[in-house]
Coordinates of C-alpha atoms in Angstrom, one line a residue:
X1 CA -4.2 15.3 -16.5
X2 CA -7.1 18.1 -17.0
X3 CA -10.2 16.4 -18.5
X4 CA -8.6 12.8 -18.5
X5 CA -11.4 11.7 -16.1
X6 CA -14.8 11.8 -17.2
X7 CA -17.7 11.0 -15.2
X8 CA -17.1 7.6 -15.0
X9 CA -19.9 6.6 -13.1
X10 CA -22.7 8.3 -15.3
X11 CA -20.2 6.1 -18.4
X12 CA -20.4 3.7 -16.5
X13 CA -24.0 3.4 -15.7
X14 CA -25.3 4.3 -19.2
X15 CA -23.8 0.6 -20.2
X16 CA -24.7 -1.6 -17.5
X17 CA -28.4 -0.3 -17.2
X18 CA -28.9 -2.5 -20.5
X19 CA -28.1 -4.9 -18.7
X20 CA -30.9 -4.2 -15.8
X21 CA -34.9 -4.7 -16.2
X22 CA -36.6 -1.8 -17.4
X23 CA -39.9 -2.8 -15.1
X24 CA -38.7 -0.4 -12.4
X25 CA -41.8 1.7 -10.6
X26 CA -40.3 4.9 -12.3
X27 CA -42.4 6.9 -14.0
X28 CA -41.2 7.8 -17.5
X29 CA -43.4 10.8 -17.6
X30 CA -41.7 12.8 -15.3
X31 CA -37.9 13.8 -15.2
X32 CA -36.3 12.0 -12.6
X33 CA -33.8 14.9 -11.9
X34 CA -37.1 17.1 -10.7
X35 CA -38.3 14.5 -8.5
X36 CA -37.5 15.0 -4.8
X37 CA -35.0 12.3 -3.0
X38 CA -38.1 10.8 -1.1
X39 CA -39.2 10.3 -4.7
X40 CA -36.9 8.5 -6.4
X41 CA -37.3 5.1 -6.9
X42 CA -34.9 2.9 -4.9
X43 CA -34.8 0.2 -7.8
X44 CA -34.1 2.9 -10.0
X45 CA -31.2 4.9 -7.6
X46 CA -29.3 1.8 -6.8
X47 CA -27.4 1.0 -10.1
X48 CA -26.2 4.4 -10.0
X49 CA -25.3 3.9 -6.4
X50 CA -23.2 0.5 -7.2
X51 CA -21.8 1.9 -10.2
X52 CA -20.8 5.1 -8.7
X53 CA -19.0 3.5 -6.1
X54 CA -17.1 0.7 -8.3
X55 CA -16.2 3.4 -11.0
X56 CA -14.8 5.5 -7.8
X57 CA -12.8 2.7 -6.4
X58 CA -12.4 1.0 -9.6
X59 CA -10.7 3.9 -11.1
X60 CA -9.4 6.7 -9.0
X61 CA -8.4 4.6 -5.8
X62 CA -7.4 1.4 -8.3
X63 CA -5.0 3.4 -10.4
X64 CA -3.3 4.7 -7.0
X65 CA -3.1 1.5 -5.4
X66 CA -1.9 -0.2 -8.1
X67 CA 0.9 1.9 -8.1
X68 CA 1.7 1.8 -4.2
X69 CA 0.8 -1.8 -4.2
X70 CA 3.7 -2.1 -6.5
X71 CA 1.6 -3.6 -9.3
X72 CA 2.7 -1.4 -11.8
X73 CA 4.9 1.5 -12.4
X74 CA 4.9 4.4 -14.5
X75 CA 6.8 4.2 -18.3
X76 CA 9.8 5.9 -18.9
X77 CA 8.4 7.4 -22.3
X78 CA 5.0 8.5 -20.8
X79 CA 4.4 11.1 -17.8
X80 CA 0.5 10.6 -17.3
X81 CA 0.7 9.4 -13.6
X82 CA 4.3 10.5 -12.5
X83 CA 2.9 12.3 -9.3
X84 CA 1.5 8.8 -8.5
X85 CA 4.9 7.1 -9.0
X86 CA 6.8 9.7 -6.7
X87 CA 4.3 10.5 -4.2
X88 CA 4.2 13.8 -5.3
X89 CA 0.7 14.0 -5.5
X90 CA -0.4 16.8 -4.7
X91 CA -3.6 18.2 -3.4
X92 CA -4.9 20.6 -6.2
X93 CA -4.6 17.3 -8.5
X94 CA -7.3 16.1 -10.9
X95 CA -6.5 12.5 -9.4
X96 CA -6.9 14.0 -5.7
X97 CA -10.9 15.9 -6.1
X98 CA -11.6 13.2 -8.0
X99 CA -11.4 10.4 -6.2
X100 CA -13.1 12.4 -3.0
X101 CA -16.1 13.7 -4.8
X102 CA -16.9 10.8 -7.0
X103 CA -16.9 8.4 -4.0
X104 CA -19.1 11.2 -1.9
X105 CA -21.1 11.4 -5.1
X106 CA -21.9 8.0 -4.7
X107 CA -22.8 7.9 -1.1
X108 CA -25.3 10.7 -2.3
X109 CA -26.9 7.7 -3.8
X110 CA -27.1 5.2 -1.3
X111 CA -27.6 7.7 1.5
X112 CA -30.7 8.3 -0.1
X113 CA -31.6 4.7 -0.4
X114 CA -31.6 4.3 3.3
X115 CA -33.4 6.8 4.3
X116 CA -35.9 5.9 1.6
X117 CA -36.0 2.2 2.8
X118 CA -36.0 3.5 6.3
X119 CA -39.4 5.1 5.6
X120 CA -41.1 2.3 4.1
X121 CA -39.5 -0.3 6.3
X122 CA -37.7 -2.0 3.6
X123 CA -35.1 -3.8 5.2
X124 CA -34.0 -5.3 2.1
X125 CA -32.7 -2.4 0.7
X126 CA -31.9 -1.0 3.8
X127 CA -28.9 -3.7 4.3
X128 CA -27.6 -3.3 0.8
X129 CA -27.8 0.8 1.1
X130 CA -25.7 0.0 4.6
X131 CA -23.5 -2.5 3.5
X132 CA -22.6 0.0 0.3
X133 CA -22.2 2.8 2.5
X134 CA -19.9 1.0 5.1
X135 CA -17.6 -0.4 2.3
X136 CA -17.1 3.1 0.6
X137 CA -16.6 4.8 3.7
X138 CA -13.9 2.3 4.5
X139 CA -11.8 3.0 1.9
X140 CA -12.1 7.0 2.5
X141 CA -11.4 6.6 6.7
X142 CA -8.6 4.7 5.6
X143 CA -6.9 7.0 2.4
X144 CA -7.2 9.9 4.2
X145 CA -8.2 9.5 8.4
X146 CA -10.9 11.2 9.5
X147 CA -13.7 12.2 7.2
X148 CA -17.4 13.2 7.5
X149 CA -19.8 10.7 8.2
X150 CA -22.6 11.2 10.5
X151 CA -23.3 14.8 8.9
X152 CA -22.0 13.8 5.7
X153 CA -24.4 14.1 2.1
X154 CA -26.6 15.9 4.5
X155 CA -28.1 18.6 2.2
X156 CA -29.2 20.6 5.0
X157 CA -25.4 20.9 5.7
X158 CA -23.4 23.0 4.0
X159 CA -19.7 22.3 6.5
X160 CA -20.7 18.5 7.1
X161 CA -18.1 17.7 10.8
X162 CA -15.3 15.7 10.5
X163 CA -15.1 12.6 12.6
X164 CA -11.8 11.0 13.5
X165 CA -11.3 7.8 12.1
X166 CA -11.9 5.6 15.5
X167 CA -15.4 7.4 15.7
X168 CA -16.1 6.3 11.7
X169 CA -14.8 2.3 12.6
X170 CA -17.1 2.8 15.5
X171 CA -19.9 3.9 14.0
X172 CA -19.9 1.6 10.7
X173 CA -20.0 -1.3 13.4
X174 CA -23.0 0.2 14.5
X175 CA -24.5 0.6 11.4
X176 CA -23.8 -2.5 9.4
X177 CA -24.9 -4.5 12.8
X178 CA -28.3 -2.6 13.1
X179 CA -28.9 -3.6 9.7
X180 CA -27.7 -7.4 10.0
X181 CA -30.3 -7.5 12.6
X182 CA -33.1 -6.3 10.7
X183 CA -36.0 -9.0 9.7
X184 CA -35.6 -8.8 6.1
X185 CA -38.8 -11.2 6.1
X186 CA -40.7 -7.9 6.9
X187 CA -40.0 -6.2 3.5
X188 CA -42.8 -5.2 1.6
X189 CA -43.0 -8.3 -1.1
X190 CA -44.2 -5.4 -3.8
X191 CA -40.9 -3.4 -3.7
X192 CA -38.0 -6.2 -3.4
X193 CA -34.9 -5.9 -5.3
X194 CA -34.3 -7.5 -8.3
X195 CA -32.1 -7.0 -11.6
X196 CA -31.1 -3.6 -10.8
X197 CA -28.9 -5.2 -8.3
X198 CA -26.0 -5.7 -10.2
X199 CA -24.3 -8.2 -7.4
X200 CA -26.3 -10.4 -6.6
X201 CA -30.0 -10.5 -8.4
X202 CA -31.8 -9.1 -5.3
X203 CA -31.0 -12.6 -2.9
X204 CA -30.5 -11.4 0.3
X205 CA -29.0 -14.4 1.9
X206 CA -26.0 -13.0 -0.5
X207 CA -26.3 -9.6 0.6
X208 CA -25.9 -10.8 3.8
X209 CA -22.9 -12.8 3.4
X210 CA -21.3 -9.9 2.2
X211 CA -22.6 -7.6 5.5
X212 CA -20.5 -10.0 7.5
X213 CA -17.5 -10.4 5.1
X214 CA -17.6 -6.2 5.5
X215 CA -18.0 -6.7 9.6
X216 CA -15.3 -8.7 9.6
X217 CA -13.5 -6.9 7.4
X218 CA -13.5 -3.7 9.6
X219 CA -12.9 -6.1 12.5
X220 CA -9.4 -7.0 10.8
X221 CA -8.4 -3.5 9.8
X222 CA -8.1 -2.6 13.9
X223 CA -6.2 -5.4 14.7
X224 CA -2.8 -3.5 15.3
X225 CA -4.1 -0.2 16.7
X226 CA -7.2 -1.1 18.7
X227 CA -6.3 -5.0 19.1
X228 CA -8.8 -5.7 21.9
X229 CA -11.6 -4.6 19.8
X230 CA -10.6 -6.4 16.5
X231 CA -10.0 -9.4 18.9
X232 CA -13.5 -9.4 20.9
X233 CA -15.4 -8.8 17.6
X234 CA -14.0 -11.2 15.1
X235 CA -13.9 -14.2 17.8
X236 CA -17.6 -13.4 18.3
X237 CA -18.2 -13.6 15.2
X238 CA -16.1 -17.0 14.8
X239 CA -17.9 -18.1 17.8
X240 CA -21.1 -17.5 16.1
X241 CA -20.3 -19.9 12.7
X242 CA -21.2 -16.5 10.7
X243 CA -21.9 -17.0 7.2
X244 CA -19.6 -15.2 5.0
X245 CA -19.1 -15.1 1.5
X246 CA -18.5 -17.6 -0.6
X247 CA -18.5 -16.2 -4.2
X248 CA -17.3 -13.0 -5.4
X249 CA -19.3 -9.9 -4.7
X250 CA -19.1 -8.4 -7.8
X251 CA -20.4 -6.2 -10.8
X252 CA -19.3 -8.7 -13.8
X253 CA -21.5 -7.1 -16.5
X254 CA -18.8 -4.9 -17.8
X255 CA -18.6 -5.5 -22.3
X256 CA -16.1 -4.3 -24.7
X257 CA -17.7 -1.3 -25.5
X258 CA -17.3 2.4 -25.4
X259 CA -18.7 3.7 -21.7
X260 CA -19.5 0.0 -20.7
X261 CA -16.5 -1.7 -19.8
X262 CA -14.8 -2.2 -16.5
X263 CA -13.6 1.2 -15.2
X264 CA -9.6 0.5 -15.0
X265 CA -9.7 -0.3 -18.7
X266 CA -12.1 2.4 -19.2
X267 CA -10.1 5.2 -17.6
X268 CA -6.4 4.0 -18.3
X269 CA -7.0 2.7 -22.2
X270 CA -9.6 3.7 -23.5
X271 CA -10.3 7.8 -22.4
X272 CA -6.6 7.7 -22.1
X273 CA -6.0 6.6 -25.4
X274 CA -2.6 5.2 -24.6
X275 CA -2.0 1.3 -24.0
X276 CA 1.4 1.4 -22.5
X277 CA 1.6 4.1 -19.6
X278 CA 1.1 1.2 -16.8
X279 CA 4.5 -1.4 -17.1
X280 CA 5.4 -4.2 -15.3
X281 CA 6.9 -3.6 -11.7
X282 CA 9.8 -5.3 -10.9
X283 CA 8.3 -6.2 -7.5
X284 CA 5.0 -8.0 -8.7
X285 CA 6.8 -9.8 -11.9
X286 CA 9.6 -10.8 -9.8
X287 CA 7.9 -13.0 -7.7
X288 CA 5.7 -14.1 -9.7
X289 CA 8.7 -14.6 -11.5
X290 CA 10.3 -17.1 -8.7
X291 CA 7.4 -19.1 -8.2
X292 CA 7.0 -19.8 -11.6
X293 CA 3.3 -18.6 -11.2
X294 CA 1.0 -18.9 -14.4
X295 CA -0.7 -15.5 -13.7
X296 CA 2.5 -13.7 -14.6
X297 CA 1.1 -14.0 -18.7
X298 CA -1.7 -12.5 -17.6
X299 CA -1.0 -9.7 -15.8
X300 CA 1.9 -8.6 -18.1
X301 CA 2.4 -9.1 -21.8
X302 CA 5.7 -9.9 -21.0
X303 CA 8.8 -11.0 -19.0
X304 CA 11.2 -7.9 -18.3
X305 CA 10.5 -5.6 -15.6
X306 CA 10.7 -2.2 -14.7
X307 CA 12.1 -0.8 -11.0
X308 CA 9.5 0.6 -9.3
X309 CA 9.2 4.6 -10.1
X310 CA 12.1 4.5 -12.2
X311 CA 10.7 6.2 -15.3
X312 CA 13.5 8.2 -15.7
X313 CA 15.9 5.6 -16.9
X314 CA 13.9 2.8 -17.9
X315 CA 14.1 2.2 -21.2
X316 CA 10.4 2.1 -22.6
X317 CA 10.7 -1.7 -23.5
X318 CA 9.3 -3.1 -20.3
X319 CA 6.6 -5.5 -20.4
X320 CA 3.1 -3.2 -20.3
X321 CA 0.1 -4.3 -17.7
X322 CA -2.8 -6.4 -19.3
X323 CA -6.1 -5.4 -19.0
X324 CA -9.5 -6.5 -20.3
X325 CA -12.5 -4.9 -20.5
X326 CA -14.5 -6.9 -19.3
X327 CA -12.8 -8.1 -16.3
X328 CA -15.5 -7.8 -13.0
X329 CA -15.2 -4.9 -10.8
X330 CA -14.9 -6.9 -7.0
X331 CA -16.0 -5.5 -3.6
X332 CA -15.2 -8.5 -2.2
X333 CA -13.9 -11.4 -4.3
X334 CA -14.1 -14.9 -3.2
X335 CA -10.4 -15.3 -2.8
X336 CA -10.3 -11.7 -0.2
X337 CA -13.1 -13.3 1.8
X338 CA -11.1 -16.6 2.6
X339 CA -7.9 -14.9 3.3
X340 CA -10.1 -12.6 5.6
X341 CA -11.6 -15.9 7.1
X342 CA -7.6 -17.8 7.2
X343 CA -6.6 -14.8 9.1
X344 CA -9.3 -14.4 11.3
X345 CA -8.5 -18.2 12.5
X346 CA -4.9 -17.4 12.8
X347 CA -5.4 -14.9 15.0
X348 CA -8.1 -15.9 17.1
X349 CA -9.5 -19.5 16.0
X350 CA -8.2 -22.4 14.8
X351 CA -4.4 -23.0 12.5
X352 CA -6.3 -26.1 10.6
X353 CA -8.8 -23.9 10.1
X354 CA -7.1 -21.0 9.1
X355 CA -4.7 -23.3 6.7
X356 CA -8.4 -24.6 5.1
X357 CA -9.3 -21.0 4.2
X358 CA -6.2 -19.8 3.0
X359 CA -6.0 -22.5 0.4
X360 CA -9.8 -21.7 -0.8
X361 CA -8.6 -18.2 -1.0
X362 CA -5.4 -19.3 -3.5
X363 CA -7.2 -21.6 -5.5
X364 CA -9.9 -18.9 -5.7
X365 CA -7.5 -16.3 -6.7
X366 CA -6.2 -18.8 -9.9
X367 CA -9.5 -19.4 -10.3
X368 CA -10.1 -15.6 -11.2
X369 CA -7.5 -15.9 -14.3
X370 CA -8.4 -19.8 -14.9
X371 CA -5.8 -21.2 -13.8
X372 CA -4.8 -24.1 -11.2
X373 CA -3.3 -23.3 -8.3
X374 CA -2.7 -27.4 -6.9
X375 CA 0.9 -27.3 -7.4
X376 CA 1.7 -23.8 -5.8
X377 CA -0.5 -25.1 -3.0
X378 CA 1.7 -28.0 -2.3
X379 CA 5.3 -26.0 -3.2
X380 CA 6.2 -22.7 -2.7
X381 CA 2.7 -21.2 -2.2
X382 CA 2.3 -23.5 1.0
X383 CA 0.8 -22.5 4.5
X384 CA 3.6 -22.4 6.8
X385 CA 1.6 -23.2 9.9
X386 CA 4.5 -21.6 11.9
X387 CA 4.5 -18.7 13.9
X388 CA 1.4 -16.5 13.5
X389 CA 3.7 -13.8 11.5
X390 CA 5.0 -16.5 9.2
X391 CA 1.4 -17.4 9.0
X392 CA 0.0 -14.0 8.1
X393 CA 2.8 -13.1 6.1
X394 CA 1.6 -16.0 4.0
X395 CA -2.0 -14.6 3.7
X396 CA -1.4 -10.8 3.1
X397 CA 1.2 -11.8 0.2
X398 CA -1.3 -14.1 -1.3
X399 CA -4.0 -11.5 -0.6
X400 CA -1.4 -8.8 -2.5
X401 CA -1.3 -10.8 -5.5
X402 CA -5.1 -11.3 -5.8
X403 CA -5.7 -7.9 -5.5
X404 CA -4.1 -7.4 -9.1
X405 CA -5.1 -5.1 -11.0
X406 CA -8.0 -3.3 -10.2
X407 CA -8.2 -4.1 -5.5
X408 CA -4.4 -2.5 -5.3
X409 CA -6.4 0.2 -3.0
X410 CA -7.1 -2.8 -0.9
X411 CA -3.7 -4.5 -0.6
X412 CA -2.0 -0.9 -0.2
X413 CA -4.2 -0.5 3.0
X414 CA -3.4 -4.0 4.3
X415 CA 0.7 -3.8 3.7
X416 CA -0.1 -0.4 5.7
X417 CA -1.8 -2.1 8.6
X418 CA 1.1 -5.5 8.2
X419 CA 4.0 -4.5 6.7
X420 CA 3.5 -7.7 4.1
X421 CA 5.0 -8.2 2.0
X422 CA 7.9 -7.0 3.7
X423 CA 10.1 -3.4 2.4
X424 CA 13.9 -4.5 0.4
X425 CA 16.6 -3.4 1.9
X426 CA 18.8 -3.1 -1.2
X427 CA 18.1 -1.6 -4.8
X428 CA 15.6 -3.9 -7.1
X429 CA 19.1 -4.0 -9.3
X430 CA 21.0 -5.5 -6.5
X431 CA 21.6 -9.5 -6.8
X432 CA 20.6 -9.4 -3.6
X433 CA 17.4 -7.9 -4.2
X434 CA 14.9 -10.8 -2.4
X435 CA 11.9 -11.1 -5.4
X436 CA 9.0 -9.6 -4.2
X437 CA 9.9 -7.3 -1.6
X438 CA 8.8 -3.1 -2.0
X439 CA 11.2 -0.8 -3.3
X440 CA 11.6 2.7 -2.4
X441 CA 10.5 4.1 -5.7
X442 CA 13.7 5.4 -7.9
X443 CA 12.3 8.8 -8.5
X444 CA 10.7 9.2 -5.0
X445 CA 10.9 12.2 -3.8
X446 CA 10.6 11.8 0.0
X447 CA 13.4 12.2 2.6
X448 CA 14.2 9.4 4.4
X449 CA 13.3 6.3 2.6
X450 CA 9.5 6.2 3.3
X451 CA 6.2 5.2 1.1
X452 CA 3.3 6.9 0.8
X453 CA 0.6 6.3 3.3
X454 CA -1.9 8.0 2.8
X455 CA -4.2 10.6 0.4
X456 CA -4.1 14.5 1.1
X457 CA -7.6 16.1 1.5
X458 CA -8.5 17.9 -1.6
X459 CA -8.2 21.2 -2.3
X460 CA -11.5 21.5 -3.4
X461 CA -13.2 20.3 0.1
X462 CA -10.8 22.7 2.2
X463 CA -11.9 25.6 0.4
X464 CA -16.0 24.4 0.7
X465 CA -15.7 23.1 3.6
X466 CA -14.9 25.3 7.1
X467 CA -14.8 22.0 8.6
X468 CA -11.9 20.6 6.7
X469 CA -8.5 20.0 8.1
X470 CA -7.0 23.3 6.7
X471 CA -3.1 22.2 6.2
X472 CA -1.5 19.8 4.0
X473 CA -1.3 16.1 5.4
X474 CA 2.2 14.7 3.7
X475 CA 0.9 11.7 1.5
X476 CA 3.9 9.4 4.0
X477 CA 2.1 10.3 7.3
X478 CA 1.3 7.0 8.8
X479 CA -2.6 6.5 8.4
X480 CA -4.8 6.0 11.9
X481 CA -4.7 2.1 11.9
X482 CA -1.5 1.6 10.6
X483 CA 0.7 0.9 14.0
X484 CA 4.0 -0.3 13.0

């Protein structure tokens, strides 16, 4: 595993920067790395920010979720991500520091952004610095529980504290609704952002959308461990008609090039240098299996399946995982936002509305591999308008499937925090076996028939940091939100 990831987000960034206007206010005649933070550009910091943050999640937390997401398992003639497969993961890993420090190393980034558009009163950036540094932080608070946030990328601070989890939800409230309520009118006209945003070409009505899609979002997450809160601020924000996304927040300038493609390809094909380590789980193909759903050709290059984490004895001949190069990284995709939106009116609004929204989100997610999703809509992919379980049982598989393959970290959290799609209670061999549901992995090596949960804290922050949690969290300790 040593030296299998590279800086993805400096790879990452050297590529799409062709991609960005080179009229940025940086001056070429001095070094950019000598300049002070106060004096770094904020058009020139942000793609490194965005990309820093999608080559974290895109890569690290993507190859992990995919795995514990059931999306893919490891090959029986390969051993590159075994630990993953077993939950045996273990805290020294390459997988483990990595995905901590390039995610901090982002926020390094867009830390600095806000403070810099604090200064100058540039609300602009200011939301998009917030709205990145909420929707990173959420996936940390939720891999591992507590992290630093309020003293974190603080270079004053050497032992940045610890906050528990409920003080980081409480706190990214705060923060992306500060910024929501800035006048972005106000911005200085001179300085606005432009093609070095990488999402959405500087329009701020977009930005905005996705502020909201991220409240909302951190709303849902609370729903089973802090229900009143979840409740009181999602129905305010149904009350309120808030305008969320309604196209994918993403980066879709990835090419089929060394150092510029999307950073699941880049990481698991191309540095890796093996096509056929990721194979097809018999959980994903098997339902898409049974509903006869067209995105089965192009998520796997073909038909038979292998158990989940049963590398030992499969035969090598399973059908391998596609993936493209140039496929978009997605914060948000269209297709998350509506099933954030259906549930939301499940829960707390309206069940016509919450059927509208949950067909948006399908047809988006076929949309996404160009394919139709009318007759699923009508057969076996139908909203049951029953009982609000059957009802967001409906959503969060739908939602699983259009997480494939590089949101897994995202559907991994949400089966955490629903239990959807629901855990098999016979082998994936068994004729029993109901298509679909998550297998114990074959080669897991947990007691007691349980999944992994969560991500350990690296090795490398408990020895830097005094502040660090100094024992080993088992990787199937039930993360802070997930109640069941």
């Amino acid at each position: 595993m040593k030296n299998l990831y590279k800086n993805i987000s400096s790879l990452l960034l050297g590529g799409i920067l062709l991609f960005s206007s080179c009229n940025t206010d940086l001056d070429i005649n001095r070094d950019p790395d000598l300049l002070s933070p106060n004096q770094v550009p904020m058009s020139a910091e942000l793609p490194t920010a965005m990309t820093g943050v999608a080559a974290s999640a895109g890569s690290y937390y993507a190859i992990i979720g995919g795995f514990w997401s059931q999306f893919w398992t490891q090959s029986a003639v390969a051993n590159q991500y075994k630990v993953i497969d077993d939950f045996t993961l273990f805290t020294g890993n390459n997988i483990t520091n990595g995905a901590w420090s390039s995610m901090f190393d982002a926020l390094t980034d867009i830390r600095n952004i806000k403070s810099n558009a604090l200064a100058e009163e540039n609300w602009n950036y200011y939301l998009i610095a917030t709205t990145l540094e909420v929707y990173a932080n959420q996936i940390l608070v939720d891999y591992y529980g507590s992290i630093p946030y309020t003293e974190a990328n603080n270079s004053a601070i050497l032992n940045p504290a610890f906050n528990t989890a409920e003080e980081v939800y409480d706190q990214m409230v705060l923060d992306l609704t500060e910024a929501l309520g800035k006048d972005l009118s106000l911005s200085p006209i001179a300085n606005a952002p432009g093609a070095s945003d990488f999402l959405f070409g500087g329009d701020m009505i977009e930005w905005t959308k996705f502020a909201n899609t991220l409240l909302l979002k951190v709303y849902m997450r609370q729903t089973e461990v802090r229900p009143s809160i979840a409740q009181s601020g999602i129905s305010a924000l149904l009350t309120a008609n808030t305008a969320f996304l309604d196209s994918d927040a993403a980066i879709t300038q990835f090419t089929d090039e060394d150092s510029r493609s999307n950073p699941l390809y880049e990481t698991d094909r191309r540095q890796l240098n093996v096509g056929t380590n990721l194979r097809a789980s018999e959980t994903m193909g098997s339902y898409l299996t049974e509903n006869t759903d067209p995105r089965l050709a192009h998520f796997y290059d073909g038909t038979t399946f292998q158990k989940q984490g049963d590398f030992d004895q499969g035969t090598g001949n399973e059908s391998v995982v596609e993936l493209s190069a140039t496929t978009p990284f997605y914060f948000i995709s269209l297709a998350e936002s509506k099933f954030l939106q259906a549930e939301a009116e499940a829960r707390y609004g309206s069940d016509a509305n919450a059927k509208t929204n949950y067909e948006a989100g399908v047809s988006a997610a076929f949309d996404m591999w160009d394919e139709d999703a009318t007759t699923l809509i009508a057969g076996n992919y139908a909203y049951p308008s029953g009982t609000l379980t059957q009802n967001i049982e409906a959503i969060i598989t739908q939602k699983w499937v259009a997480s494939f393959p590089g949101n897994g970290f995202e559907s991994f959290l949400e089966r955490n925090r629903t239990n959807f799609p629901k855990t098999s209670a016979v082998d994936q061999a068994d004729p029993t076996y109901i298509a679909g549901q998550f297998a114990y992995p074959v080669e897991g090596k947990t007691s007691g028939n349980k999944f992994a949960k969560r991500l350990e804290y690296p090795q490398e922050e408990r020895q830097r940091n005094s502040n660090a949690p100094s024992s080993v969290i088992a990787l199937t300790e039930a993360v802070w939100y997930d109640a069941n």
